[in-house]
mmCIF file of C-alpha atoms and ligand atoms in Angstrom:
data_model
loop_
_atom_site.group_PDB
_atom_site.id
_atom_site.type_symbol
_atom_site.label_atom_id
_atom_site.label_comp_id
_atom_site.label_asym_id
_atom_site.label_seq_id
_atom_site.Cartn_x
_atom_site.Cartn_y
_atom_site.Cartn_z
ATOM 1 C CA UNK E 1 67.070 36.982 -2.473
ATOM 2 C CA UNK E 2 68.722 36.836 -5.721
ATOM 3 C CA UNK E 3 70.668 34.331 -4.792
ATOM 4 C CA UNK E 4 68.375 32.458 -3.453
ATOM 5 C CA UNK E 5 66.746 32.782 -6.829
ATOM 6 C CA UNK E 6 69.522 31.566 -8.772
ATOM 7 C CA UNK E 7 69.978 28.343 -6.675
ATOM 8 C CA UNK E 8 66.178 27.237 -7.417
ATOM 9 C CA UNK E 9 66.821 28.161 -10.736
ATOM 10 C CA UNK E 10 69.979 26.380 -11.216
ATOM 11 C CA UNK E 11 68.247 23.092 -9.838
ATOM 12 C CA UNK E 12 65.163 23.198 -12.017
ATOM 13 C CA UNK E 13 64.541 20.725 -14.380
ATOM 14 C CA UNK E 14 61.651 22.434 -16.200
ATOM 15 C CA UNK E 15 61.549 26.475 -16.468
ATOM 16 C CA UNK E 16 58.924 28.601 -18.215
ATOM 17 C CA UNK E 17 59.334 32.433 -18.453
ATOM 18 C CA UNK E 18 56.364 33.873 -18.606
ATOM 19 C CA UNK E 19 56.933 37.894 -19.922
ATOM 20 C CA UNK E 20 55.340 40.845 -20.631
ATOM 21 C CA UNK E 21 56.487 44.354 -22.008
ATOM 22 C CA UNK E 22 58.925 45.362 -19.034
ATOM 23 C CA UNK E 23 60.670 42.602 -20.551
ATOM 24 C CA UNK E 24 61.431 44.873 -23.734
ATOM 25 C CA UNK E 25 61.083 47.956 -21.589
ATOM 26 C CA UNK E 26 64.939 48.674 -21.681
ATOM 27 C CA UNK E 27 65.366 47.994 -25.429
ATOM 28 C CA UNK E 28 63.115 51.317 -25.457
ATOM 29 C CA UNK E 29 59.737 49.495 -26.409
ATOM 30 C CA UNK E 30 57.138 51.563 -24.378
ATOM 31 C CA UNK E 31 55.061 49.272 -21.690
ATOM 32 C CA UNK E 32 51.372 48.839 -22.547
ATOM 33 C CA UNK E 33 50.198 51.400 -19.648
ATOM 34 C CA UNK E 34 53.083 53.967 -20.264
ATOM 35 C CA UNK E 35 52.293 56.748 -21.815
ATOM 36 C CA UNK E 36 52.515 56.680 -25.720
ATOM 37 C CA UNK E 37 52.527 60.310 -26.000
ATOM 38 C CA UNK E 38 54.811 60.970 -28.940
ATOM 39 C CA UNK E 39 53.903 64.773 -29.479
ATOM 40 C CA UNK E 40 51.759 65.368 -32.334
ATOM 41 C CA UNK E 41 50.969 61.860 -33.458
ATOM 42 C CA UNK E 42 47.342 60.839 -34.669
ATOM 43 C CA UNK E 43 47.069 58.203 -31.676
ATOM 44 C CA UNK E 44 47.869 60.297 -28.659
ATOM 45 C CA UNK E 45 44.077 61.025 -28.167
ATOM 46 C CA UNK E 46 43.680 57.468 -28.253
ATOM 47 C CA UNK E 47 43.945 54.547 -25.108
ATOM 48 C CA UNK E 48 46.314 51.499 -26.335
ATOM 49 C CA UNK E 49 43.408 49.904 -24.958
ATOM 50 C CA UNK E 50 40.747 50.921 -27.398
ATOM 51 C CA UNK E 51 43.578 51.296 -30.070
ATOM 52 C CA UNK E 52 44.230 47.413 -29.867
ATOM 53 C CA UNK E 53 40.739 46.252 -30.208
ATOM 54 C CA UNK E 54 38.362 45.320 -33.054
ATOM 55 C CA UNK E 55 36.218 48.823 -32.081
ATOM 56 C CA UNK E 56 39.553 50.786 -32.299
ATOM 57 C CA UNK E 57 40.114 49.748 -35.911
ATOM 58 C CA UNK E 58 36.530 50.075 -37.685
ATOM 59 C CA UNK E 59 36.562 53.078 -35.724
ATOM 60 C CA UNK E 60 39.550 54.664 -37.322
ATOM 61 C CA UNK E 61 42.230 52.264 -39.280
ATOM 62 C CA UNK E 62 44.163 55.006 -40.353
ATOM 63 C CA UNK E 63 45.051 55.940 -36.606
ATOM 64 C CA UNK E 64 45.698 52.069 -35.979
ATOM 65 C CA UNK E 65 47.771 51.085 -38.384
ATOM 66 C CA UNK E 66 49.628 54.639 -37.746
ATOM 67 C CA UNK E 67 49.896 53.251 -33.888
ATOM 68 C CA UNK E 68 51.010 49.628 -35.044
ATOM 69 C CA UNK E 69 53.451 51.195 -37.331
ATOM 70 C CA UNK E 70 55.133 53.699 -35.061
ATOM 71 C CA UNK E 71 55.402 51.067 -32.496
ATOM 72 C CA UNK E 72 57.273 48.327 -35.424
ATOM 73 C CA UNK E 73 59.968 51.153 -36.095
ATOM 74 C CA UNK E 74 60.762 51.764 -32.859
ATOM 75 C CA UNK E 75 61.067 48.137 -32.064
ATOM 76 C CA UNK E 76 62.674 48.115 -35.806
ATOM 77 C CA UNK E 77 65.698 50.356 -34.132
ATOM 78 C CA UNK E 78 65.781 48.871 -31.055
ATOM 79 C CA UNK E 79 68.462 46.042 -30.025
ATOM 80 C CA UNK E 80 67.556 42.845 -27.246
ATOM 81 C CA UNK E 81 68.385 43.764 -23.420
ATOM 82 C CA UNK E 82 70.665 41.333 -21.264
ATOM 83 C CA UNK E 83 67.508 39.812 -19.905
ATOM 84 C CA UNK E 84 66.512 38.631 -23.807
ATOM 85 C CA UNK E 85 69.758 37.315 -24.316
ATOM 86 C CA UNK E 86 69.964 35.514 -20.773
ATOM 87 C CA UNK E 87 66.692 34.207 -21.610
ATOM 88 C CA UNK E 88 67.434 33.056 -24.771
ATOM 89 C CA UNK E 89 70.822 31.590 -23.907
ATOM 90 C CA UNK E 90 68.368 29.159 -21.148
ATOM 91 C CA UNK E 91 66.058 28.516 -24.078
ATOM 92 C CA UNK E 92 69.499 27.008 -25.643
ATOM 93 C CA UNK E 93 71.068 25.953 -23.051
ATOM 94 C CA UNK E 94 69.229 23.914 -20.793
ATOM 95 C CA UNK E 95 65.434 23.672 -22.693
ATOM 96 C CA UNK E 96 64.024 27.393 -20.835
ATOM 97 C CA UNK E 97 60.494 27.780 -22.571
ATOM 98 C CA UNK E 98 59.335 31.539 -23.158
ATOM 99 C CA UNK E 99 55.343 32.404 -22.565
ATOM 100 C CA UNK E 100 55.483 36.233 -24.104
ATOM 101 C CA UNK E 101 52.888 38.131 -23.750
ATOM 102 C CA UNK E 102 54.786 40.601 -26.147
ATOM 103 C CA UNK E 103 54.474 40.902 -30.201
ATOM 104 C CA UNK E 104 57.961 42.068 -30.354
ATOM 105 C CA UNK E 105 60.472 39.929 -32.458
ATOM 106 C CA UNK E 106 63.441 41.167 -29.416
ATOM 107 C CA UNK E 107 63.580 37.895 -28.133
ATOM 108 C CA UNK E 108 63.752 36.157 -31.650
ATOM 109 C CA UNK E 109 66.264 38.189 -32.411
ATOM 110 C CA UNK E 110 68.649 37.407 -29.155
ATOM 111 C CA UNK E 111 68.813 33.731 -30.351
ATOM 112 C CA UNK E 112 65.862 32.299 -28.180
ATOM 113 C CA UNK E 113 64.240 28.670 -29.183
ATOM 114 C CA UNK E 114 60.644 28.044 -28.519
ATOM 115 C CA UNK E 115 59.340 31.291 -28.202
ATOM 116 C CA UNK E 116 55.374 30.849 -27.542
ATOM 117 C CA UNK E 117 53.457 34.077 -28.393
ATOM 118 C CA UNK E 118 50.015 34.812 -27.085
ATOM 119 C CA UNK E 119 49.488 37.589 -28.388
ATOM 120 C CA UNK E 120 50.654 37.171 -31.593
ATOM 121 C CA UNK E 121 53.491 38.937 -33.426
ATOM 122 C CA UNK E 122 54.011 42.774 -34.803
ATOM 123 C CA UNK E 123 56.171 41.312 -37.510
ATOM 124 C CA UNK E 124 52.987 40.065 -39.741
ATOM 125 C CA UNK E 125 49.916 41.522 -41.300
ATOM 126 C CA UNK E 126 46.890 39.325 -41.357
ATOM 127 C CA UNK E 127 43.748 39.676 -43.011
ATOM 128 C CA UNK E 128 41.029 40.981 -41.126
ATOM 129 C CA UNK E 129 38.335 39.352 -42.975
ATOM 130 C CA UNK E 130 40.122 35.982 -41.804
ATOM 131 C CA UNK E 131 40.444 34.468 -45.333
ATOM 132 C CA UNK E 132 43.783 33.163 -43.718
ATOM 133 C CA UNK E 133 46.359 35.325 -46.252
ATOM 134 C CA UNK E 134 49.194 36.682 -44.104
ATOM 135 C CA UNK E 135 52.305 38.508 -45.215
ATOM 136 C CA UNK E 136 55.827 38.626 -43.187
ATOM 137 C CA UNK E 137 56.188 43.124 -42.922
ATOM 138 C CA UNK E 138 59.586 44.948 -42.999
ATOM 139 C CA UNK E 139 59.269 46.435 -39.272
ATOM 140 C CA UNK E 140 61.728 49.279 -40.469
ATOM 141 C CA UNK E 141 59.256 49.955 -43.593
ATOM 142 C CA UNK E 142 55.838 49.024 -42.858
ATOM 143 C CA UNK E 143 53.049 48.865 -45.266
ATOM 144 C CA UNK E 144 50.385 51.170 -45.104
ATOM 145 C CA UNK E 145 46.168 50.251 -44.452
ATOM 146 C CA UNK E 146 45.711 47.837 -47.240
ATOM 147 C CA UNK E 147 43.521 45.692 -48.880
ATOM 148 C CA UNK E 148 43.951 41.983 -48.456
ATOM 149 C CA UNK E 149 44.657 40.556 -51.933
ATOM 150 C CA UNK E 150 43.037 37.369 -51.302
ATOM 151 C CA UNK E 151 39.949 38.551 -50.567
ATOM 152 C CA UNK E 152 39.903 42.522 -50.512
ATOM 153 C CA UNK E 153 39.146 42.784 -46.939
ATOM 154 C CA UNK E 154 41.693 45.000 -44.674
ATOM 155 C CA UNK E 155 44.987 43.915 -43.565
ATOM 156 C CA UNK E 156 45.641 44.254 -40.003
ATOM 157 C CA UNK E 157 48.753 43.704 -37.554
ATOM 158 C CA UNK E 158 48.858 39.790 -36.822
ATOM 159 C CA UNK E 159 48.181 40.556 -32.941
ATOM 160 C CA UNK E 160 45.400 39.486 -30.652
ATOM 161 C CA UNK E 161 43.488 42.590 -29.949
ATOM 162 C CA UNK E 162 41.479 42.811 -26.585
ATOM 163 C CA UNK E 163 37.687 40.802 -27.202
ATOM 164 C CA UNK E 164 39.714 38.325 -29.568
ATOM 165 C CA UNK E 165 40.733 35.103 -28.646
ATOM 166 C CA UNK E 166 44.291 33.592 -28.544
ATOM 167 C CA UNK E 167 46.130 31.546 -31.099
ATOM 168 C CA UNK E 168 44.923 27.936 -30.040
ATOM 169 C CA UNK E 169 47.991 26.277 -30.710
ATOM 170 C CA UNK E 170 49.999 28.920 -28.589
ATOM 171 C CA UNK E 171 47.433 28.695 -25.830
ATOM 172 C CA UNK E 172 47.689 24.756 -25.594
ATOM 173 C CA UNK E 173 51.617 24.650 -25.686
ATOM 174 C CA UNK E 174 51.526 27.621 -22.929
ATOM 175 C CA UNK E 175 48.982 25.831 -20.738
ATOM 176 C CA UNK E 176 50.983 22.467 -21.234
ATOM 177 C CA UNK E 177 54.515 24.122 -20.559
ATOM 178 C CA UNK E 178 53.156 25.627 -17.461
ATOM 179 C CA UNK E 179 51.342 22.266 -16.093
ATOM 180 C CA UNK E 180 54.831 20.733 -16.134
ATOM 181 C CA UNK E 181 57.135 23.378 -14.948
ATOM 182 C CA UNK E 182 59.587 23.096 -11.669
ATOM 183 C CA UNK E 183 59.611 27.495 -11.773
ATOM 184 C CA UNK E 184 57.909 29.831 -13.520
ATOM 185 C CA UNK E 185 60.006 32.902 -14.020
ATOM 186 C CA UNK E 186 58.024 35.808 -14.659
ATOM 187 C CA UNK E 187 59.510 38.828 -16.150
ATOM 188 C CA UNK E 188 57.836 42.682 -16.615
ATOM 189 C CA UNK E 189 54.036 42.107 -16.384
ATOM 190 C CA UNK E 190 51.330 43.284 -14.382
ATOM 191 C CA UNK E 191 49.378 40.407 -14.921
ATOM 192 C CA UNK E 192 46.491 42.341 -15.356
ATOM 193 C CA UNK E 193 45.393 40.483 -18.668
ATOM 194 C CA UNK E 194 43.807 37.642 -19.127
ATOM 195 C CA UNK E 195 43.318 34.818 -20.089
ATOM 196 C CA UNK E 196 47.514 35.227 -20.213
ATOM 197 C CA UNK E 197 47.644 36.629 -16.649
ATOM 198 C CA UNK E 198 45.910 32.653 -15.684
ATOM 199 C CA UNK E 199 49.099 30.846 -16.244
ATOM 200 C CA UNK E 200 50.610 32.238 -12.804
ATOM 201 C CA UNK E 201 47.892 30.744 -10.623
ATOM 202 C CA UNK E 202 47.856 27.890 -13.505
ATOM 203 C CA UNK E 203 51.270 26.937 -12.874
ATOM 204 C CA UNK E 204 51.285 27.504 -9.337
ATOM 205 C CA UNK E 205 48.714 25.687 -8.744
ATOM 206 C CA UNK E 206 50.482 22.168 -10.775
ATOM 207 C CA UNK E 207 53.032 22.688 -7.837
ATOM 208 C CA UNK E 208 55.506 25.635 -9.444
ATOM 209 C CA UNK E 209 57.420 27.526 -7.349
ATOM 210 C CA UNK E 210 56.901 31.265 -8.883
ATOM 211 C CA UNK E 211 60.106 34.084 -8.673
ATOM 212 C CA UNK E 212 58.784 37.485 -10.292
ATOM 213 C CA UNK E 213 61.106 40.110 -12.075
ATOM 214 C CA UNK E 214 59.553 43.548 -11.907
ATOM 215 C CA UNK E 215 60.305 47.316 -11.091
ATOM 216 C CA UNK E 216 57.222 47.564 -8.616
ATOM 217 C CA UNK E 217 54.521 45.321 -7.138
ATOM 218 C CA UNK E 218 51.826 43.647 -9.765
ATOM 219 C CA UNK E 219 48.394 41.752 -9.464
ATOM 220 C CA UNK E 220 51.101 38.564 -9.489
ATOM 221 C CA UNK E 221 52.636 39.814 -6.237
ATOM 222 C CA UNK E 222 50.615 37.348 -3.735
ATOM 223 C CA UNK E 223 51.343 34.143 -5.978
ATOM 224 C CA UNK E 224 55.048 34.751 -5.611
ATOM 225 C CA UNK E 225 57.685 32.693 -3.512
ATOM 226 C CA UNK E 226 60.545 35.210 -4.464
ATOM 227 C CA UNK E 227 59.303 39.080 -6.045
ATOM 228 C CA UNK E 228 62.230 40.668 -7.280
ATOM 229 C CA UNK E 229 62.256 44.312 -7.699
ATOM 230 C CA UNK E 230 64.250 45.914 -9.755
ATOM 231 C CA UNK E 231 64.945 46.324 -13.654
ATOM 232 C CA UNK E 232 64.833 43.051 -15.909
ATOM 233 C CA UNK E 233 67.951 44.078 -17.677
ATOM 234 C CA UNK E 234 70.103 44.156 -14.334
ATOM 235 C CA UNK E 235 68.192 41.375 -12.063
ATOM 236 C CA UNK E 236 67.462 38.251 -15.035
ATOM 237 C CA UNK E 237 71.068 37.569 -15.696
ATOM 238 C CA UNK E 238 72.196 37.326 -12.427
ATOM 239 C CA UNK E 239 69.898 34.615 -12.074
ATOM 240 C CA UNK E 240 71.506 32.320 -14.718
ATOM 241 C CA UNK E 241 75.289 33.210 -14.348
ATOM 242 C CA UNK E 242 75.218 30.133 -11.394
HETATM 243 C C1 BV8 R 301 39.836 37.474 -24.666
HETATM 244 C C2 BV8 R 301 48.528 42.483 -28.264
HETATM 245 C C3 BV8 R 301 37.734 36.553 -25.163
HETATM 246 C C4 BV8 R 301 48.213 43.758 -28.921
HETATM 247 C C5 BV8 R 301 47.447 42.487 -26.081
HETATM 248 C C6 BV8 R 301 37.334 41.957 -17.170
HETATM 249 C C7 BV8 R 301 38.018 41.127 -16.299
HETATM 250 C C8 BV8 R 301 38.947 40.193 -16.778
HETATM 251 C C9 BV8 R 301 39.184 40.081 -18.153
HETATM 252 C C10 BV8 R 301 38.500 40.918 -18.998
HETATM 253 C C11 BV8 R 301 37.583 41.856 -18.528
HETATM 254 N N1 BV8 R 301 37.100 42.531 -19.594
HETATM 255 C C12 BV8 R 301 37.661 42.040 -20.709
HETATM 256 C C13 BV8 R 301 38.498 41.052 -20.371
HETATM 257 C C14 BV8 R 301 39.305 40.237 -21.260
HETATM 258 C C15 BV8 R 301 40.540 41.017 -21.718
HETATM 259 C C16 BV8 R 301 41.342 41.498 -20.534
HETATM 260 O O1 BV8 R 301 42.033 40.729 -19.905
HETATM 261 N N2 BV8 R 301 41.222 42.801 -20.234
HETATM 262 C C17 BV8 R 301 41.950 43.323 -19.090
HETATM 263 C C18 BV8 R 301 42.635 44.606 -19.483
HETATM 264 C C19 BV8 R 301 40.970 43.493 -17.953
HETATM 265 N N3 BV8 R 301 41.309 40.031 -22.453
HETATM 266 C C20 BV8 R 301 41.090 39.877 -23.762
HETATM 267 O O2 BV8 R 301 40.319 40.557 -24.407
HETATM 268 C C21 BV8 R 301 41.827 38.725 -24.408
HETATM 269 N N4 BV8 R 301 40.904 37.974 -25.203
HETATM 270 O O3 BV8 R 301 39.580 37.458 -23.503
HETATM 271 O O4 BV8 R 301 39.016 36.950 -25.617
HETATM 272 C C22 BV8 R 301 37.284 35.602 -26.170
HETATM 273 C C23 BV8 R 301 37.223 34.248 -25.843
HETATM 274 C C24 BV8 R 301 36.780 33.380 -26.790
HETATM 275 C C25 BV8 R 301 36.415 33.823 -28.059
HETATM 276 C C26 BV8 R 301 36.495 35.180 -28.382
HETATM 277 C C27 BV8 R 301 36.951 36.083 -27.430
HETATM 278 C C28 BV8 R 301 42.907 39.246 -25.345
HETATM 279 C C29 BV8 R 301 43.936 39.985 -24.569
HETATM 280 C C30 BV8 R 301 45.111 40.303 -25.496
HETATM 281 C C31 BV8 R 301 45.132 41.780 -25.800
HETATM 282 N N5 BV8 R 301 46.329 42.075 -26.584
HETATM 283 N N6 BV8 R 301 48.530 42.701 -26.839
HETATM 284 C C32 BV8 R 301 49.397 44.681 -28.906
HETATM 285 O O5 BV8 R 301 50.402 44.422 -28.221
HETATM 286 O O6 BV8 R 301 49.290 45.699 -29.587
HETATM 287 S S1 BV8 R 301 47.586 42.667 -24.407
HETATM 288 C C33 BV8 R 301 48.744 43.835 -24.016
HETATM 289 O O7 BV8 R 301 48.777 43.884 -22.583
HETATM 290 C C34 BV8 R 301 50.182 43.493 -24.401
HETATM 291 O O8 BV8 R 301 50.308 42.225 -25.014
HETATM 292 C C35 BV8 R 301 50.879 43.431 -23.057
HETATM 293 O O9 BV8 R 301 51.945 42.584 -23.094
HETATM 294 C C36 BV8 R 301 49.766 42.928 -22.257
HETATM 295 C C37 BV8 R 301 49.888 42.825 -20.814
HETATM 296 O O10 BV8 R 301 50.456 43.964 -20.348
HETATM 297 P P1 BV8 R 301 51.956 43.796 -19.766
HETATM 298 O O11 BV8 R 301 52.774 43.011 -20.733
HETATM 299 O O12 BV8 R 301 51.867 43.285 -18.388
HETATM 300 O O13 BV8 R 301 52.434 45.262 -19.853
HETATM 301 P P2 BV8 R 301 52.053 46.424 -18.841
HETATM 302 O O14 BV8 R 301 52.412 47.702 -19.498
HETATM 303 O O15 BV8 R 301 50.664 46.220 -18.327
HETATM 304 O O16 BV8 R 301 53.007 46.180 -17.594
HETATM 305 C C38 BV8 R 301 54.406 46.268 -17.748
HETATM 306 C C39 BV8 R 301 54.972 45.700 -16.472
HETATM 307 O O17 BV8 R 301 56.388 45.733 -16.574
HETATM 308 C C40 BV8 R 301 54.609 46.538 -15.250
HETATM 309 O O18 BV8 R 301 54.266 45.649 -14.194
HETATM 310 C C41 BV8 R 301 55.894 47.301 -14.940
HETATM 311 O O19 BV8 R 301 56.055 47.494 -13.552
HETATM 312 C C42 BV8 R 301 56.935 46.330 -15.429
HETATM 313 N N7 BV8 R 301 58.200 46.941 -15.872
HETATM 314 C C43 BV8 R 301 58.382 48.133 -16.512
HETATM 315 N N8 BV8 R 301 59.698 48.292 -16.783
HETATM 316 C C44 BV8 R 301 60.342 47.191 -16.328
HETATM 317 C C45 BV8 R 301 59.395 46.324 -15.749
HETATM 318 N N9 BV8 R 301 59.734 45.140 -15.199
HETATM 319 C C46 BV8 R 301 61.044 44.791 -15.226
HETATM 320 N N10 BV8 R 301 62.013 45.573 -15.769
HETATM 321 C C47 BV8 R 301 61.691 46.767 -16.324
HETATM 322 N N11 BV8 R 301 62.668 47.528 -16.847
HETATM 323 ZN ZN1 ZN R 302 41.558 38.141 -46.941
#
């Protein structure tokens, strides 16, 4: 099946990989619906879900920005996986466009080109008011919950939070890589969240052939032509080493 894979791959003119946080998974970055439990910390009481959200923060910043900024450290000490660097060698090599659903800087920092983010990035705090002040962050040393100086409103992680909408600009360049793609490659999501989780079906439906990367099944599994399972890490390299 691999193989198989590979040879589609290898004969594609156009690929989009669309990825989620299994992608990062074996660089150590927990996946959205694994448990966060690090013992003792302010969050563990918490969902991700309702920490990542509008609610979560004017609920209790402290505990986000706590969340945001134990997750940046980790990622901080954590190196790209062979599947970032495979990717990000086909992002140089032959034009491979990456759709991340994650706000890590991983596949950044293997080298990739044209890295779309839907979700926006860890690596930048953005005012929460929206005056439009932003600030690059030290992911090893991350600022504490405060004030924008622009307009004294709080700084928050420059993410999309669940109930906020996506980056236009992302959203457009997604929507138009995945109208013209020959495969979509997608890598570590359960495609349980939307309007991201659309592009499958989106691309599928402007005639892509789809080949999923994941450990187990996902809400993706019935749009697939190839599903397969296993880790990213071991299976996304072998499908670009043709
Ligand atoms: C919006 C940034 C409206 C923050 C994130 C009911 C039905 C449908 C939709 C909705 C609904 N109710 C609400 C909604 C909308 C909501 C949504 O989709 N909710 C879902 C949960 C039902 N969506 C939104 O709110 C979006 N905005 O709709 O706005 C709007 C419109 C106009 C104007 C105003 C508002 C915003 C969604 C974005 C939320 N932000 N992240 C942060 O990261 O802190 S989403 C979050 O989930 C992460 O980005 C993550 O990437 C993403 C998706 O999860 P996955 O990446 O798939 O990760 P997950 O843990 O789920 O799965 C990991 C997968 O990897 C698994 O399949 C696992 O098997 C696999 N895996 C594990 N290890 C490996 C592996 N695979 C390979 N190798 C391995 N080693
Ligand atoms: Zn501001």
């Amino acid at each position: 099946m691999i193989d198989a894979a590979g040879k589609l791959i290898a004969k594609a003119d156009r690929i989009v990989a669309f990825s989620g946080a299994g992608l990062s998974a074996e660089s150590g970055i927990p996946t959205f619906r694994d448990s966060h439990a690090v013992s003792g910390a302010l969050w563990t009481k918490y969902d991700p879900m309702t920490l990542a959200s509008p609610e979560g923060f004017a609920a209790d910043p402290q505990a986000v920005i706590a969340w945001y900024n134990w997750r940046r450290r980790t990622i901080a000490a954590a190196q790209p996986n062979p599947a970032h660097q495979a990717l990000a060698a086909a992002s140089r090599n032959s034009g491979l466009v990456n759709v991340t659903q994650n706000v890590d800087d991983l596949l950044h920092r293997a080298g990739a080109q044209h890295v779309i983010q839907l979700h926006g990035s860890i690596a930048v705090d953005r005012c929460h008011g929206q005056c439009g002040h932003y600030e690059a962050i030290d992911l090893a040393n991350p600022p504490d919950l405060r004030p924008c100086v622009r307009c004294g409103e709080p700084m928050r992680p420059g993410v999309v939070w669940f109930g906020e909408s996506l980056p236009a600009d992302a959203w457009t360049a997604a929507e138009r890589a995945c109208s013209q793609c020959d495969v979509l490659l997608v890598v570590g999501t359960s495609a349980a969240v939307y309007p991201a989780a659309g592009l499958i079906n989106y691309a599928k439906s402007h005639g892509s052939r789809i080949i999923i990367v994941n450990t187990q099944p996902s809400e993706a599994s019935r749009l697939a032509d190839f599903e397969l399972i296993g880790p990213a890490g071991e299976i996304v390299p072998q499908l670009f080493d043709r």
